[in-house]
Amino acid sequence: MTAARHGAFVAMLLGAALFGLTLVPPFLAFSGGPSLGVGGIMVLVAALLAIVWRLSVTGRLDVAALLTVLAVCGFAGIVARHSGGHSASAYALLAVAPALALLTGARNIVIRAIVLAGITAMMIALAGTKMAPPPSLGTRFLDGLGVVLALAAVGGIVLMELRLRRYDRQLVKSGEARYTLLAENISDLVTRHGKRGQVVYASPASQALFGAEPSELLGQGLFDYVHIADRPAYLSALSSAEMDGLGSTVEFRLRRKGEGAPVFLWVEMRCRPLGEDEDRQTVAVMQDITDRKAYEHQLIDAKIEAEKANAAKSRFLATMSHELRTPLNAIIGFSELMLNEEMMKLSAERRHEYAGLIHDSGHHLLSMVNGILDMSKIESGSFELVPESFQIRDLIENCRNILLLKAQELGISLETAIAPDMPPIIADKRACRQIYLNLMSNALKFTKRGGHVTIGARQEKYGVALFVADDGVGVAREDVPRLGEAFFQSTAGKPSKDYERTYEGTGLGLSVVKGLAQLHGGRMEVDSLIGHGTTVTVQLPSDCESEASRRAFASGATIETLPVRPAVQDHFIEEELGKKRA
């Protein structure tokens, strides 16, 4: 549009300059030779050509228009002087000046042109009585011709301005059509807002974005879909664009249209001002960023988990340094005593006692190292299962016999609960033995003298459940969800976070159990209550070699945990123990 106005203005000036040159011969004929009128025409033509050159160099249409108005006003003064001060063409030329300024499309330029033309007309009127007598008949004829030509010029300028305005409307219409086509076919929601933030236009993307028709968003409709906690941020972004004329970006939640509980999605809205101060509106583009927000939350959760894992490893290393030093100090200390038995004059009974302590410390150290190695193999995926068919009853009796002596020393009753018709299962027998031994060791460790520990198994629809239950100190409820994490040690029966552990161990026992269960395609569940004991259930598919068995287990199996009560009070266990005692 600016280029069109420049072209129209230059065309008018060049046309006026060419027409002025065509007027020189008639003026020379009527005047009989060079005159003031002919000189004025030549000066005006030169001025118009100079203005065209300046406009082509600088591109300043406003300056060119003012210079042209000054040139026309000056030429009108020359015409009035030549005609004796009573020239109608001089006043007609002054009407051309505002018309030329109209081509710029700038209100202030037109006002200045009117003021300059008015001042020039007043000067001509005041000076008219002091000018020469009226000119001859030929001069008056040229004066009338000048009025006609001035009127024709004004008419041509007005017609050209009307054409420019029609062209401007076409440009606006085609631009709106392009932008409407763009807004209606992009996935982002485009809205236009009035001075009070009300929606005056919404693109059809609202239907795909959150299920609302564009007509539902008009007025305050969109505001009703914004999450109530995010409405201040939404209004602030619109206000900033409207009042300050600054672009802004804000993230908020929009409610999806539908029945039932409200579901919200995250959107990012970018606002930009549109129009001048008094007619300013705001254009906003909203993009769905729900996935990005979910990813950000995942990153935050991952960072928290990494920090937890790092803290757990630090605790693990601190615990391990103590747990390793204790048996190593015992081994080194008692072995040094035995090396110096002549100096110490040790009796056979004392040597036997020291050898037993060294033996126990070595086994304790080996157990810790084996737990760490097993956990490392499980996490790295290098632990290989060797499935075989075996009777779970035989495995339970074997594990009970291994720890029976330790249970008797601790004054704890170690009992079994297994149905007599339990079918064989196909799994890694060595891994299942380790599952039982780790669970039994934990149960004995946290059960007081006179307590009960029950080891058993039961057949379920999609597999078999291995369980170890005790009526010991229990586990703090806030620690139950984390049991089975690598390097995590619970507060073992103390709900206080400030509890200082008094039990030996590295905290890897349940981690190994959980890892072995997952290698079989199974799962582990812990049920515990402070002061009432703990039940750990490991559920496995009946045939861990069969993909069909694994899929059926994964799709339908659920842990049937024992109640959060002393394990020996479970109905199934009581029934089995009742048969044995009878």
PDB file of C-alpha atoms in Angstrom, residues 277-512:
ATOM      1  CA  ASP A 277      -3.696   2.467  21.257  1.00  0.00           C
ATOM      2  CA  GLU A 278      -7.333   3.509  21.020  1.00  0.00           C
ATOM      3  CA  ASP A 279      -8.334   0.504  18.879  1.00  0.00           C
ATOM      4  CA  ARG A 280      -5.835  -2.019  20.224  1.00  0.00           C
ATOM      5  CA  GLN A 281      -6.841  -5.649  20.399  1.00  0.00           C
ATOM      6  CA  THR A 282      -4.842  -8.756  21.339  1.00  0.00           C
ATOM      7  CA  VAL A 283      -4.091 -11.828  19.263  1.00  0.00           C
ATOM      8  CA  ALA A 284      -3.272 -15.027  21.175  1.00  0.00           C
ATOM      9  CA  VAL A 285      -1.974 -18.380  19.942  1.00  0.00           C
ATOM     10  CA  MET A 286      -2.427 -21.401  22.233  1.00  0.00           C
ATOM     11  CA  GLN A 287      -0.422 -24.606  21.822  1.00  0.00           C
ATOM     12  CA  ASP A 288      -0.932 -27.919  23.614  1.00  0.00           C
ATOM     13  CA  ILE A 289       2.126 -28.600  25.818  1.00  0.00           C
ATOM     14  CA  THR A 290       0.679 -31.420  27.936  1.00  0.00           C
ATOM     15  CA  ASP A 291       3.314 -33.899  26.729  1.00  0.00           C
ATOM     16  CA  ARG A 292       6.096 -31.408  27.438  1.00  0.00           C
ATOM     17  CA  LYS A 293       4.781 -30.812  30.946  1.00  0.00           C
ATOM     18  CA  ALA A 294       4.569 -34.555  31.544  1.00  0.00           C
ATOM     19  CA  TYR A 295       8.168 -34.908  30.347  1.00  0.00           C
ATOM     20  CA  GLU A 296       9.240 -32.097  32.688  1.00  0.00           C
ATOM     21  CA  HIS A 297       7.546 -33.854  35.593  1.00  0.00           C
ATOM     22  CA  GLN A 298       9.278 -37.097  34.587  1.00  0.00           C
ATOM     23  CA  LEU A 299      12.620 -35.305  34.609  1.00  0.00           C
ATOM     24  CA  ILE A 300      11.878 -33.873  38.049  1.00  0.00           C
ATOM     25  CA  ASP A 301      10.827 -37.307  39.326  1.00  0.00           C
ATOM     26  CA  ALA A 302      13.925 -38.875  37.776  1.00  0.00           C
ATOM     27  CA  LYS A 303      16.108 -36.247  39.436  1.00  0.00           C
ATOM     28  CA  ILE A 304      14.443 -36.915  42.797  1.00  0.00           C
ATOM     29  CA  GLU A 305      14.888 -40.661  42.341  1.00  0.00           C
ATOM     30  CA  ALA A 306      18.528 -40.164  41.365  1.00  0.00           C
ATOM     31  CA  GLU A 307      19.089 -38.054  44.471  1.00  0.00           C
ATOM     32  CA  LYS A 308      17.383 -40.718  46.565  1.00  0.00           C
ATOM     33  CA  ALA A 309      19.514 -43.427  44.964  1.00  0.00           C
ATOM     34  CA  ASN A 310      22.651 -41.388  45.561  1.00  0.00           C
ATOM     35  CA  ALA A 311      21.699 -40.852  49.204  1.00  0.00           C
ATOM     36  CA  ALA A 312      20.862 -44.557  49.541  1.00  0.00           C
ATOM     37  CA  LYS A 313      24.238 -45.531  48.089  1.00  0.00           C
ATOM     38  CA  SER A 314      25.961 -43.158  50.487  1.00  0.00           C
ATOM     39  CA  ARG A 315      24.118 -44.782  53.382  1.00  0.00           C
ATOM     40  CA  PHE A 316      24.933 -48.180  51.936  1.00  0.00           C
ATOM     41  CA  LEU A 317      28.648 -47.409  51.725  1.00  0.00           C
ATOM     42  CA  ALA A 318      28.631 -46.050  55.261  1.00  0.00           C
ATOM     43  CA  THR A 319      26.856 -49.193  56.486  1.00  0.00           C
ATOM     44  CA  MET A 320      29.065 -51.500  54.433  1.00  0.00           C
ATOM     45  CA  SER A 321      32.231 -49.924  55.801  1.00  0.00           C
ATOM     46  CA  HIS A 322      30.984 -50.759  59.304  1.00  0.00           C
ATOM     47  CA  GLU A 323      29.647 -54.203  58.385  1.00  0.00           C
ATOM     48  CA  LEU A 324      32.880 -55.217  56.629  1.00  0.00           C
ATOM     49  CA  ARG A 325      35.197 -53.851  59.291  1.00  0.00           C
ATOM     50  CA  THR A 326      33.410 -55.672  62.115  1.00  0.00           C
ATOM     51  CA  PRO A 327      33.996 -59.280  60.884  1.00  0.00           C
ATOM     52  CA  LEU A 328      37.410 -58.395  59.447  1.00  0.00           C
ATOM     53  CA  ASN A 329      38.544 -56.950  62.782  1.00  0.00           C
ATOM     54  CA  ALA A 330      37.311 -60.091  64.513  1.00  0.00           C
ATOM     55  CA  ILE A 331      39.096 -62.358  62.025  1.00  0.00           C
ATOM     56  CA  ILE A 332      42.359 -60.400  62.230  1.00  0.00           C
ATOM     57  CA  GLY A 333      42.228 -59.917  65.989  1.00  0.00           C
ATOM     58  CA  PHE A 334      41.474 -63.526  66.971  1.00  0.00           C
ATOM     59  CA  SER A 335      43.874 -64.947  64.370  1.00  0.00           C
ATOM     60  CA  GLU A 336      46.678 -62.770  65.827  1.00  0.00           C
ATOM     61  CA  LEU A 337      45.850 -64.128  69.271  1.00  0.00           C
ATOM     62  CA  MET A 338      46.079 -67.687  67.953  1.00  0.00           C
ATOM     63  CA  LEU A 339      49.397 -66.913  66.201  1.00  0.00           C
ATOM     64  CA  ASN A 340      50.802 -65.787  69.562  1.00  0.00           C
ATOM     65  CA  GLU A 341      49.241 -68.616  71.573  1.00  0.00           C
ATOM     66  CA  GLU A 342      52.592 -69.517  73.226  1.00  0.00           C
ATOM     67  CA  MET A 343      52.889 -65.980  74.550  1.00  0.00           C
ATOM     68  CA  MET A 344      49.220 -65.790  75.414  1.00  0.00           C
ATOM     69  CA  LYS A 345      49.230 -69.380  76.790  1.00  0.00           C
ATOM     70  CA  LEU A 346      45.848 -70.186  75.265  1.00  0.00           C
ATOM     71  CA  SER A 347      44.017 -73.273  76.360  1.00  0.00           C
ATOM     72  CA  ALA A 348      42.452 -75.691  73.885  1.00  0.00           C
ATOM     73  CA  GLU A 349      39.012 -74.498  74.900  1.00  0.00           C
ATOM     74  CA  ARG A 350      39.979 -70.859  74.248  1.00  0.00           C
ATOM     75  CA  ARG A 351      41.553 -71.732  70.860  1.00  0.00           C
ATOM     76  CA  HIS A 352      38.354 -73.550  69.897  1.00  0.00           C
ATOM     77  CA  GLU A 353      36.297 -70.538  70.906  1.00  0.00           C
ATOM     78  CA  TYR A 354      38.484 -68.164  68.860  1.00  0.00           C
ATOM     79  CA  ALA A 355      38.393 -70.479  65.835  1.00  0.00           C
ATOM     80  CA  GLY A 356      34.595 -70.538  66.049  1.00  0.00           C
ATOM     81  CA  LEU A 357      34.477 -66.731  66.157  1.00  0.00           C
ATOM     82  CA  ILE A 358      36.771 -66.529  63.123  1.00  0.00           C
ATOM     83  CA  HIS A 359      34.583 -69.089  61.337  1.00  0.00           C
ATOM     84  CA  ASP A 360      31.382 -67.165  62.085  1.00  0.00           C
ATOM     85  CA  SER A 361      32.918 -63.843  61.033  1.00  0.00           C
ATOM     86  CA  GLY A 362      34.154 -65.376  57.775  1.00  0.00           C
ATOM     87  CA  HIS A 363      30.712 -66.765  56.984  1.00  0.00           C
ATOM     88  CA  HIS A 364      29.119 -63.419  57.812  1.00  0.00           C
ATOM     89  CA  LEU A 365      31.581 -61.650  55.512  1.00  0.00           C
ATOM     90  CA  LEU A 366      30.977 -64.209  52.744  1.00  0.00           C
ATOM     91  CA  SER A 367      27.231 -63.769  53.073  1.00  0.00           C
ATOM     92  CA  MET A 368      27.526 -60.013  52.609  1.00  0.00           C
ATOM     93  CA  VAL A 369      29.822 -60.368  49.585  1.00  0.00           C
ATOM     94  CA  ASN A 370      27.501 -62.948  48.009  1.00  0.00           C
ATOM     95  CA  GLY A 371      24.523 -60.624  48.494  1.00  0.00           C
ATOM     96  CA  ILE A 372      26.334 -57.766  46.806  1.00  0.00           C
ATOM     97  CA  LEU A 373      27.436 -59.994  43.914  1.00  0.00           C
ATOM     98  CA  ASP A 374      23.951 -61.438  43.459  1.00  0.00           C
ATOM     99  CA  MET A 375      22.413 -57.967  43.416  1.00  0.00           C
ATOM    100  CA  SER A 376      25.010 -56.811  40.904  1.00  0.00           C
ATOM    101  CA  LYS A 377      24.294 -59.792  38.628  1.00  0.00           C
ATOM    102  CA  ILE A 378      20.549 -59.228  38.814  1.00  0.00           C
ATOM    103  CA  GLU A 379      20.820 -55.509  38.003  1.00  0.00           C
ATOM    104  CA  SER A 380      23.264 -56.123  35.136  1.00  0.00           C
ATOM    105  CA  GLY A 381      21.121 -58.944  33.712  1.00  0.00           C
ATOM    106  CA  SER A 382      23.900 -61.542  33.961  1.00  0.00           C
ATOM    107  CA  PHE A 383      22.106 -63.745  36.500  1.00  0.00           C
ATOM    108  CA  GLU A 384      21.067 -66.829  34.547  1.00  0.00           C
ATOM    109  CA  LEU A 385      18.127 -68.922  35.639  1.00  0.00           C
ATOM    110  CA  VAL A 386      18.328 -72.731  35.388  1.00  0.00           C
ATOM    111  CA  PRO A 387      14.672 -73.857  35.486  1.00  0.00           C
ATOM    112  CA  GLU A 388      13.859 -77.352  36.692  1.00  0.00           C
ATOM    113  CA  SER A 389      10.859 -79.191  38.097  1.00  0.00           C
ATOM    114  CA  PHE A 390      10.896 -79.709  41.869  1.00  0.00           C
ATOM    115  CA  GLN A 391       8.602 -80.121  44.846  1.00  0.00           C
ATOM    116  CA  ILE A 392       8.223 -76.910  46.768  1.00  0.00           C
ATOM    117  CA  ARG A 393       7.504 -78.882  49.962  1.00  0.00           C
ATOM    118  CA  ASP A 394      10.973 -80.472  49.877  1.00  0.00           C
ATOM    119  CA  LEU A 395      12.586 -77.069  49.341  1.00  0.00           C
ATOM    120  CA  ILE A 396      10.730 -75.572  52.318  1.00  0.00           C
ATOM    121  CA  GLU A 397      11.786 -78.420  54.625  1.00  0.00           C
ATOM    122  CA  ASN A 398      15.377 -78.068  53.473  1.00  0.00           C
ATOM    123  CA  CYS A 399      15.428 -74.313  54.175  1.00  0.00           C
ATOM    124  CA  ARG A 400      13.789 -74.852  57.567  1.00  0.00           C
ATOM    125  CA  ASN A 401      16.444 -77.407  58.545  1.00  0.00           C
ATOM    126  CA  ILE A 402      19.225 -74.990  57.547  1.00  0.00           C
ATOM    127  CA  LEU A 403      18.000 -72.245  59.883  1.00  0.00           C
ATOM    128  CA  LEU A 404      16.354 -74.401  62.543  1.00  0.00           C
ATOM    129  CA  LEU A 405      19.387 -74.398  64.844  1.00  0.00           C
ATOM    130  CA  LYS A 406      19.701 -70.596  64.617  1.00  0.00           C
ATOM    131  CA  ALA A 407      15.973 -70.231  65.357  1.00  0.00           C
ATOM    132  CA  GLN A 408      16.291 -72.460  68.440  1.00  0.00           C
ATOM    133  CA  GLU A 409      19.242 -70.419  69.690  1.00  0.00           C
ATOM    134  CA  LEU A 410      17.147 -67.252  69.328  1.00  0.00           C
ATOM    135  CA  GLY A 411      14.167 -68.884  71.050  1.00  0.00           C
ATOM    136  CA  ILE A 412      11.926 -68.504  67.985  1.00  0.00           C
ATOM    137  CA  SER A 413       9.458 -71.110  66.730  1.00  0.00           C
ATOM    138  CA  LEU A 414      10.118 -71.946  63.058  1.00  0.00           C
ATOM    139  CA  GLU A 415       7.136 -73.685  61.432  1.00  0.00           C
ATOM    140  CA  THR A 416       5.946 -74.591  57.939  1.00  0.00           C
ATOM    141  CA  ALA A 417       2.515 -74.226  56.319  1.00  0.00           C
ATOM    142  CA  ILE A 418       2.028 -75.949  52.973  1.00  0.00           C
ATOM    143  CA  ALA A 419      -0.829 -77.950  51.520  1.00  0.00           C
ATOM    144  CA  PRO A 420      -0.067 -81.688  51.117  1.00  0.00           C
ATOM    145  CA  ASP A 421      -1.263 -81.726  47.498  1.00  0.00           C
ATOM    146  CA  MET A 422       0.982 -78.892  46.262  1.00  0.00           C
ATOM    147  CA  PRO A 423       2.011 -79.766  42.674  1.00  0.00           C
ATOM    148  CA  PRO A 424       5.627 -79.360  41.509  1.00  0.00           C
ATOM    149  CA  ILE A 425       6.676 -76.077  39.914  1.00  0.00           C
ATOM    150  CA  ILE A 426       9.221 -75.294  37.175  1.00  0.00           C
ATOM    151  CA  ALA A 427      11.635 -72.601  38.365  1.00  0.00           C
ATOM    152  CA  ASP A 428      15.261 -72.084  39.361  1.00  0.00           C
ATOM    153  CA  LYS A 429      15.547 -74.167  42.538  1.00  0.00           C
ATOM    154  CA  ARG A 430      18.711 -72.397  43.683  1.00  0.00           C
ATOM    155  CA  ALA A 431      17.040 -68.988  43.306  1.00  0.00           C
ATOM    156  CA  CYS A 432      13.921 -70.132  45.175  1.00  0.00           C
ATOM    157  CA  ARG A 433      16.114 -71.471  48.004  1.00  0.00           C
ATOM    158  CA  GLN A 434      17.843 -68.086  48.194  1.00  0.00           C
ATOM    159  CA  ILE A 435      14.460 -66.328  48.275  1.00  0.00           C
ATOM    160  CA  TYR A 436      13.364 -68.423  51.240  1.00  0.00           C
ATOM    161  CA  LEU A 437      16.686 -68.156  53.088  1.00  0.00           C
ATOM    162  CA  ASN A 438      16.848 -64.367  52.698  1.00  0.00           C
ATOM    163  CA  LEU A 439      13.253 -63.934  53.874  1.00  0.00           C
ATOM    164  CA  MET A 440      13.738 -66.332  56.803  1.00  0.00           C
ATOM    165  CA  SER A 441      16.968 -64.618  57.861  1.00  0.00           C
ATOM    166  CA  ASN A 442      15.185 -61.252  57.907  1.00  0.00           C
ATOM    167  CA  ALA A 443      12.239 -62.715  59.840  1.00  0.00           C
ATOM    168  CA  LEU A 444      14.520 -64.276  62.481  1.00  0.00           C
ATOM    169  CA  LYS A 445      16.525 -61.070  62.757  1.00  0.00           C
ATOM    170  CA  PHE A 446      13.488 -58.918  63.535  1.00  0.00           C
ATOM    171  CA  THR A 447      11.485 -61.355  65.683  1.00  0.00           C
ATOM    172  CA  LYS A 448      11.848 -61.308  69.450  1.00  0.00           C
ATOM    173  CA  ARG A 449      12.469 -64.362  71.612  1.00  0.00           C
ATOM    174  CA  GLY A 450       9.324 -66.424  71.969  1.00  0.00           C
ATOM    175  CA  GLY A 451       7.989 -65.305  68.589  1.00  0.00           C
ATOM    176  CA  HIS A 452       6.903 -67.326  65.590  1.00  0.00           C
ATOM    177  CA  VAL A 453       8.188 -67.465  62.021  1.00  0.00           C
ATOM    178  CA  THR A 454       6.190 -69.408  59.427  1.00  0.00           C
ATOM    179  CA  ILE A 455       7.501 -70.465  56.027  1.00  0.00           C
ATOM    180  CA  GLY A 456       5.025 -71.788  53.490  1.00  0.00           C
ATOM    181  CA  ALA A 457       3.522 -71.832  50.007  1.00  0.00           C
ATOM    182  CA  ARG A 458       0.060 -72.037  48.463  1.00  0.00           C
ATOM    183  CA  GLN A 459      -1.336 -72.783  45.032  1.00  0.00           C
ATOM    184  CA  GLU A 460      -3.135 -69.950  43.247  1.00  0.00           C
ATOM    185  CA  LYS A 461      -5.049 -69.694  39.984  1.00  0.00           C
ATOM    186  CA  TYR A 462      -2.171 -68.348  37.907  1.00  0.00           C
ATOM    187  CA  GLY A 463       0.843 -69.603  39.840  1.00  0.00           C
ATOM    188  CA  VAL A 464       2.263 -70.310  43.258  1.00  0.00           C
ATOM    189  CA  ALA A 465       2.778 -67.979  46.226  1.00  0.00           C
ATOM    190  CA  LEU A 466       5.834 -68.377  48.467  1.00  0.00           C
ATOM    191  CA  PHE A 467       5.574 -66.581  51.791  1.00  0.00           C
ATOM    192  CA  VAL A 468       7.426 -66.045  55.042  1.00  0.00           C
ATOM    193  CA  ALA A 469       5.502 -64.517  57.950  1.00  0.00           C
ATOM    194  CA  ASP A 470       6.575 -63.432  61.414  1.00  0.00           C
ATOM    195  CA  ASP A 471       5.081 -61.702  64.433  1.00  0.00           C
ATOM    196  CA  GLY A 472       8.149 -59.546  65.046  1.00  0.00           C
ATOM    197  CA  VAL A 473       8.691 -55.825  65.376  1.00  0.00           C
ATOM    198  CA  GLY A 474       7.289 -54.937  61.953  1.00  0.00           C
ATOM    199  CA  VAL A 475       8.311 -52.172  59.571  1.00  0.00           C
ATOM    200  CA  ALA A 476       7.429 -48.477  59.666  1.00  0.00           C
ATOM    201  CA  ARG A 477       4.485 -47.852  57.331  1.00  0.00           C
ATOM    202  CA  GLU A 478       6.287 -45.102  55.405  1.00  0.00           C
ATOM    203  CA  ASP A 479       9.131 -47.542  54.668  1.00  0.00           C
ATOM    204  CA  VAL A 480       6.942 -50.404  53.350  1.00  0.00           C
ATOM    205  CA  PRO A 481       6.673 -49.060  49.739  1.00  0.00           C
ATOM    206  CA  ARG A 482      10.458 -48.773  49.525  1.00  0.00           C
ATOM    207  CA  LEU A 483      11.282 -52.266  50.769  1.00  0.00           C
ATOM    208  CA  GLY A 484      13.066 -54.077  47.969  1.00  0.00           C
ATOM    209  CA  GLU A 485      14.916 -51.013  46.683  1.00  0.00           C
ATOM    210  CA  ALA A 486      18.635 -51.500  46.248  1.00  0.00           C
ATOM    211  CA  PHE A 487      20.696 -50.190  49.196  1.00  0.00           C
ATOM    212  CA  PHE A 488      17.576 -49.293  51.207  1.00  0.00           C
ATOM    213  CA  GLN A 489      17.419 -50.233  54.893  1.00  0.00           C
ATOM    214  CA  SER A 490      14.168 -49.798  56.764  1.00  0.00           C
ATOM    215  CA  THR A 491      13.819 -48.398  60.246  1.00  0.00           C
ATOM    216  CA  ALA A 492      12.980 -51.955  61.400  1.00  0.00           C
ATOM    217  CA  GLY A 493      10.094 -51.468  63.711  1.00  0.00           C
ATOM    218  CA  LYS A 494      10.749 -47.857  64.692  1.00  0.00           C
ATOM    219  CA  PRO A 495       8.444 -45.215  63.159  1.00  0.00           C
ATOM    220  CA  SER A 496      10.816 -42.412  64.099  1.00  0.00           C
ATOM    221  CA  LYS A 497      13.107 -41.105  61.370  1.00  0.00           C
ATOM    222  CA  ASP A 498      15.775 -40.550  63.974  1.00  0.00           C
ATOM    223  CA  TYR A 499      15.945 -44.232  64.894  1.00  0.00           C
ATOM    224  CA  GLU A 500      19.475 -45.561  64.984  1.00  0.00           C
ATOM    225  CA  ARG A 501      19.767 -49.092  63.597  1.00  0.00           C
ATOM    226  CA  THR A 502      20.807 -51.812  65.991  1.00  0.00           C
ATOM    227  CA  TYR A 503      20.493 -54.735  63.562  1.00  0.00           C
ATOM    228  CA  GLU A 504      23.248 -56.134  61.391  1.00  0.00           C
ATOM    229  CA  GLY A 505      22.905 -56.306  57.609  1.00  0.00           C
ATOM    230  CA  THR A 506      23.412 -54.382  54.390  1.00  0.00           C
ATOM    231  CA  GLY A 507      19.788 -54.030  53.371  1.00  0.00           C
ATOM    232  CA  LEU A 508      20.259 -56.131  50.224  1.00  0.00           C
ATOM    233  CA  GLY A 509      18.234 -59.186  51.286  1.00  0.00           C
ATOM    234  CA  LEU A 510      14.844 -58.020  50.018  1.00  0.00           C
ATOM    235  CA  SER A 511      16.471 -56.407  46.977  1.00  0.00           C
ATOM    236  CA  VAL A 512      17.836 -59.797  45.946  1.00  0.00           C
TER     237      VAL A 512
END
